[in-house]
Amino acid sequence: MNLFNNLKIRVKLLLSFLIVAVVATVIGVVGLTNITRINEADTLLFEQNTLGIKYIGDAARYYQRFKYNLAEMILYKDDSLKDNYVKNLTSYMQSIDVNLLKYKESIVTQEEQQLFDELMPQWEEFKSHMQKAIQYAQNGQYDKAEEILLVDSQESGDAVRDNLVKLVDYNEETAYERAEKNTSLSNTAKT
């Protein structure tokens, strides 16, 4: 301390400004590092959870619309609307496939992959049943189409619905956990 007191004012000022500059640099580097970490965590939350919920939610929505429209087609037995129903049903199945493919690309954890792997064979089985039901309905064999919808596809259809719900729940839960980690990271950065 005595050494500092013996220095000229000009040197004292330069040393003080240098110390302040070093402290400001450290604060800036720590701040930028934390901002980068928060940005990366936020991107993960969006890309892996939010988009996952969107894709699987859209697949579930199209699944429900598909089942409703097929049931409506079978109940109404209106041959004049048959082509429109078939077009919509085909579109819904394609939309489900597209959303499942998008979801598959966003999978990052083994647990999530396992849940997805449980869904896919059930979806393929259900889709196979539905293609038969659509063909029967197109041919005016509404009773056979109804039997496929209500009996033959019951097990695979329930499994598809349940697995879609499991994937939505999984993404919701991991999003909540990731959001809490992001909050913790933000609080650390503030400190």
PDB file of N, CA, C and O in Angstrom, residues 9-42:
ATOM      1  N   ILE A   9       0.550  11.044  -9.098  1.00  0.00           N
ATOM      2  CA  ILE A   9      -0.893  11.025  -9.341  1.00  0.00           C
ATOM      3  C   ILE A   9      -1.204  10.491 -10.738  1.00  0.00           C
ATOM      4  O   ILE A   9      -2.153   9.736 -10.928  1.00  0.00           O
ATOM      5  N   ARG A  10      -0.410  10.848 -11.705  1.00  0.00           N
ATOM      6  CA  ARG A  10      -0.633  10.387 -13.076  1.00  0.00           C
ATOM      7  C   ARG A  10      -0.574   8.859 -13.134  1.00  0.00           C
ATOM      8  O   ARG A  10      -1.413   8.200 -13.724  1.00  0.00           O
ATOM      9  N   VAL A  11       0.385   8.261 -12.486  1.00  0.00           N
ATOM     10  CA  VAL A  11       0.542   6.806 -12.477  1.00  0.00           C
ATOM     11  C   VAL A  11      -0.602   6.162 -11.693  1.00  0.00           C
ATOM     12  O   VAL A  11      -1.153   5.129 -12.091  1.00  0.00           O
ATOM     13  N   LYS A  12      -0.983   6.806 -10.569  1.00  0.00           N
ATOM     14  CA  LYS A  12      -2.099   6.290  -9.778  1.00  0.00           C
ATOM     15  C   LYS A  12      -3.382   6.266 -10.613  1.00  0.00           C
ATOM     16  O   LYS A  12      -4.145   5.291 -10.580  1.00  0.00           O
ATOM     17  N   LEU A  13      -3.617   7.358 -11.344  1.00  0.00           N
ATOM     18  CA  LEU A  13      -4.803   7.427 -12.190  1.00  0.00           C
ATOM     19  C   LEU A  13      -4.772   6.368 -13.295  1.00  0.00           C
ATOM     20  O   LEU A  13      -5.765   5.696 -13.567  1.00  0.00           O
ATOM     21  N   LEU A  14      -3.623   6.219 -13.930  1.00  0.00           N
ATOM     22  CA  LEU A  14      -3.500   5.211 -14.991  1.00  0.00           C
ATOM     23  C   LEU A  14      -3.729   3.808 -14.446  1.00  0.00           C
ATOM     24  O   LEU A  14      -4.436   2.998 -15.058  1.00  0.00           O
ATOM     25  N   LEU A  15      -3.143   3.503 -13.292  1.00  0.00           N
ATOM     26  CA  LEU A  15      -3.347   2.193 -12.673  1.00  0.00           C
ATOM     27  C   LEU A  15      -4.818   1.992 -12.294  1.00  0.00           C
ATOM     28  O   LEU A  15      -5.375   0.903 -12.502  1.00  0.00           O
ATOM     29  N   SER A  16      -5.437   3.008 -11.770  1.00  0.00           N
ATOM     30  CA  SER A  16      -6.849   2.907 -11.394  1.00  0.00           C
ATOM     31  C   SER A  16      -7.721   2.661 -12.616  1.00  0.00           C
ATOM     32  O   SER A  16      -8.598   1.792 -12.600  1.00  0.00           O
ATOM     33  N   PHE A  17      -7.469   3.407 -13.694  1.00  0.00           N
ATOM     34  CA  PHE A  17      -8.236   3.200 -14.923  1.00  0.00           C
ATOM     35  C   PHE A  17      -7.964   1.808 -15.506  1.00  0.00           C
ATOM     36  O   PHE A  17      -8.873   1.158 -16.019  1.00  0.00           O
ATOM     37  N   LEU A  18      -6.760   1.342 -15.411  1.00  0.00           N
ATOM     38  CA  LEU A  18      -6.409   0.012 -15.899  1.00  0.00           C
ATOM     39  C   LEU A  18      -7.141  -1.066 -15.096  1.00  0.00           C
ATOM     40  O   LEU A  18      -7.683  -2.014 -15.667  1.00  0.00           O
ATOM     41  N   ILE A  19      -7.185  -0.899 -13.793  1.00  0.00           N
ATOM     42  CA  ILE A  19      -7.907  -1.855 -12.934  1.00  0.00           C
ATOM     43  C   ILE A  19      -9.399  -1.841 -13.265  1.00  0.00           C
ATOM     44  O   ILE A  19     -10.035  -2.887 -13.399  1.00  0.00           O
ATOM     45  N   VAL A  20      -9.968  -0.658 -13.435  1.00  0.00           N
ATOM     46  CA  VAL A  20     -11.383  -0.539 -13.792  1.00  0.00           C
ATOM     47  C   VAL A  20     -11.629  -1.183 -15.162  1.00  0.00           C
ATOM     48  O   VAL A  20     -12.628  -1.888 -15.359  1.00  0.00           O
ATOM     49  N   ALA A  21     -10.728  -0.990 -16.105  1.00  0.00           N
ATOM     50  CA  ALA A  21     -10.866  -1.579 -17.443  1.00  0.00           C
ATOM     51  C   ALA A  21     -10.823  -3.108 -17.375  1.00  0.00           C
ATOM     52  O   ALA A  21     -11.607  -3.783 -18.055  1.00  0.00           O
ATOM     53  N   VAL A  22      -9.928  -3.658 -16.545  1.00  0.00           N
ATOM     54  CA  VAL A  22      -9.831  -5.115 -16.398  1.00  0.00           C
ATOM     55  C   VAL A  22     -11.122  -5.657 -15.774  1.00  0.00           C
ATOM     56  O   VAL A  22     -11.683  -6.660 -16.238  1.00  0.00           O
ATOM     57  N   VAL A  23     -11.617  -5.002 -14.740  1.00  0.00           N
ATOM     58  CA  VAL A  23     -12.857  -5.433 -14.091  1.00  0.00           C
ATOM     59  C   VAL A  23     -14.027  -5.353 -15.089  1.00  0.00           C
ATOM     60  O   VAL A  23     -14.841  -6.276 -15.182  1.00  0.00           O
ATOM     61  N   ALA A  24     -14.093  -4.257 -15.852  1.00  0.00           N
ATOM     62  CA  ALA A  24     -15.167  -4.106 -16.844  1.00  0.00           C
ATOM     63  C   ALA A  24     -15.071  -5.188 -17.922  1.00  0.00           C
ATOM     64  O   ALA A  24     -16.090  -5.727 -18.363  1.00  0.00           O
ATOM     65  N   THR A  25     -13.856  -5.524 -18.321  1.00  0.00           N
ATOM     66  CA  THR A  25     -13.658  -6.587 -19.316  1.00  0.00           C
ATOM     67  C   THR A  25     -14.140  -7.924 -18.772  1.00  0.00           C
ATOM     68  O   THR A  25     -14.838  -8.678 -19.465  1.00  0.00           O
ATOM     69  N   VAL A  26     -13.785  -8.237 -17.541  1.00  0.00           N
ATOM     70  CA  VAL A  26     -14.218  -9.491 -16.919  1.00  0.00           C
ATOM     71  C   VAL A  26     -15.748  -9.531 -16.833  1.00  0.00           C
ATOM     72  O   VAL A  26     -16.383 -10.540 -17.169  1.00  0.00           O
ATOM     73  N   ILE A  27     -16.351  -8.441 -16.395  1.00  0.00           N
ATOM     74  CA  ILE A  27     -17.811  -8.369 -16.295  1.00  0.00           C
ATOM     75  C   ILE A  27     -18.432  -8.558 -17.682  1.00  0.00           C
ATOM     76  O   ILE A  27     -19.408  -9.305 -17.847  1.00  0.00           O
ATOM     77  N   GLY A  28     -17.864  -7.919 -18.689  1.00  0.00           N
ATOM     78  CA  GLY A  28     -18.376  -8.044 -20.058  1.00  0.00           C
ATOM     79  C   GLY A  28     -18.265  -9.464 -20.586  1.00  0.00           C
ATOM     80  O   GLY A  28     -19.212  -9.994 -21.188  1.00  0.00           O
ATOM     81  N   VAL A  29     -17.125 -10.101 -20.361  1.00  0.00           N
ATOM     82  CA  VAL A  29     -16.930 -11.478 -20.835  1.00  0.00           C
ATOM     83  C   VAL A  29     -17.893 -12.425 -20.131  1.00  0.00           C
ATOM     84  O   VAL A  29     -18.535 -13.273 -20.771  1.00  0.00           O
ATOM     85  N   VAL A  30     -18.029 -12.284 -18.829  1.00  0.00           N
ATOM     86  CA  VAL A  30     -18.960 -13.130 -18.078  1.00  0.00           C
ATOM     87  C   VAL A  30     -20.394 -12.888 -18.563  1.00  0.00           C
ATOM     88  O   VAL A  30     -21.159 -13.835 -18.775  1.00  0.00           O
ATOM     89  N   GLY A  31     -20.750 -11.632 -18.773  1.00  0.00           N
ATOM     90  CA  GLY A  31     -22.092 -11.302 -19.250  1.00  0.00           C
ATOM     91  C   GLY A  31     -22.358 -11.882 -20.632  1.00  0.00           C
ATOM     92  O   GLY A  31     -23.412 -12.488 -20.870  1.00  0.00           O
ATOM     93  N   LEU A  32     -21.433 -11.721 -21.555  1.00  0.00           N
ATOM     94  CA  LEU A  32     -21.609 -12.259 -22.904  1.00  0.00           C
ATOM     95  C   LEU A  32     -21.674 -13.784 -22.893  1.00  0.00           C
ATOM     96  O   LEU A  32     -22.465 -14.387 -23.622  1.00  0.00           O
ATOM     97  N   THR A  33     -20.849 -14.407 -22.071  1.00  0.00           N
ATOM     98  CA  THR A  33     -20.873 -15.868 -21.964  1.00  0.00           C
ATOM     99  C   THR A  33     -22.231 -16.340 -21.457  1.00  0.00           C
ATOM    100  O   THR A  33     -22.817 -17.281 -22.003  1.00  0.00           O
ATOM    101  N   ASN A  34     -22.727 -15.674 -20.431  1.00  0.00           N
ATOM    102  CA  ASN A  34     -24.036 -16.058 -19.880  1.00  0.00           C
ATOM    103  C   ASN A  34     -25.170 -15.792 -20.870  1.00  0.00           C
ATOM    104  O   ASN A  34     -26.099 -16.594 -20.980  1.00  0.00           O
ATOM    105  N   ILE A  35     -25.102 -14.695 -21.593  1.00  0.00           N
ATOM    106  CA  ILE A  35     -26.126 -14.399 -22.598  1.00  0.00           C
ATOM    107  C   ILE A  35     -26.106 -15.464 -23.689  1.00  0.00           C
ATOM    108  O   ILE A  35     -27.155 -15.931 -24.142  1.00  0.00           O
ATOM    109  N   THR A  36     -24.926 -15.879 -24.105  1.00  0.00           N
ATOM    110  CA  THR A  36     -24.801 -16.929 -25.115  1.00  0.00           C
ATOM    111  C   THR A  36     -25.384 -18.237 -24.599  1.00  0.00           C
ATOM    112  O   THR A  36     -26.115 -18.931 -25.323  1.00  0.00           O
ATOM    113  N   ARG A  37     -25.086 -18.594 -23.351  1.00  0.00           N
ATOM    114  CA  ARG A  37     -25.640 -19.822 -22.765  1.00  0.00           C
ATOM    115  C   ARG A  37     -27.161 -19.760 -22.674  1.00  0.00           C
ATOM    116  O   ARG A  37     -27.855 -20.743 -22.951  1.00  0.00           O
ATOM    117  N   ILE A  38     -27.695 -18.619 -22.279  1.00  0.00           N
ATOM    118  CA  ILE A  38     -29.152 -18.452 -22.184  1.00  0.00           C
ATOM    119  C   ILE A  38     -29.775 -18.560 -23.579  1.00  0.00           C
ATOM    120  O   ILE A  38     -30.810 -19.212 -23.755  1.00  0.00           O
ATOM    121  N   ASN A  39     -29.145 -17.953 -24.567  1.00  0.00           N
ATOM    122  CA  ASN A  39     -29.642 -18.028 -25.940  1.00  0.00           C
ATOM    123  C   ASN A  39     -29.657 -19.469 -26.435  1.00  0.00           C
ATOM    124  O   ASN A  39     -30.631 -19.910 -27.054  1.00  0.00           O
ATOM    125  N   GLU A  40     -28.598 -20.214 -26.170  1.00  0.00           N
ATOM    126  CA  GLU A  40     -28.536 -21.617 -26.584  1.00  0.00           C
ATOM    127  C   GLU A  40     -29.607 -22.442 -25.868  1.00  0.00           C
ATOM    128  O   GLU A  40     -30.262 -23.299 -26.484  1.00  0.00           O
ATOM    129  N   ALA A  41     -29.795 -22.192 -24.584  1.00  0.00           N
ATOM    130  CA  ALA A  41     -30.811 -22.917 -23.821  1.00  0.00           C
ATOM    131  C   ALA A  41     -32.212 -22.592 -24.337  1.00  0.00           C
ATOM    132  O   ALA A  41     -33.070 -23.473 -24.443  1.00  0.00           O
ATOM    133  N   ASP A  42     -32.439 -21.340 -24.683  1.00  0.00           N
ATOM    134  CA  ASP A  42     -33.726 -20.935 -25.226  1.00  0.00           C
ATOM    135  C   ASP A  42     -33.972 -21.578 -26.589  1.00  0.00           C
ATOM    136  O   ASP A  42     -35.080 -22.020 -26.884  1.00  0.00           O
TER     137      ASP A  42
END
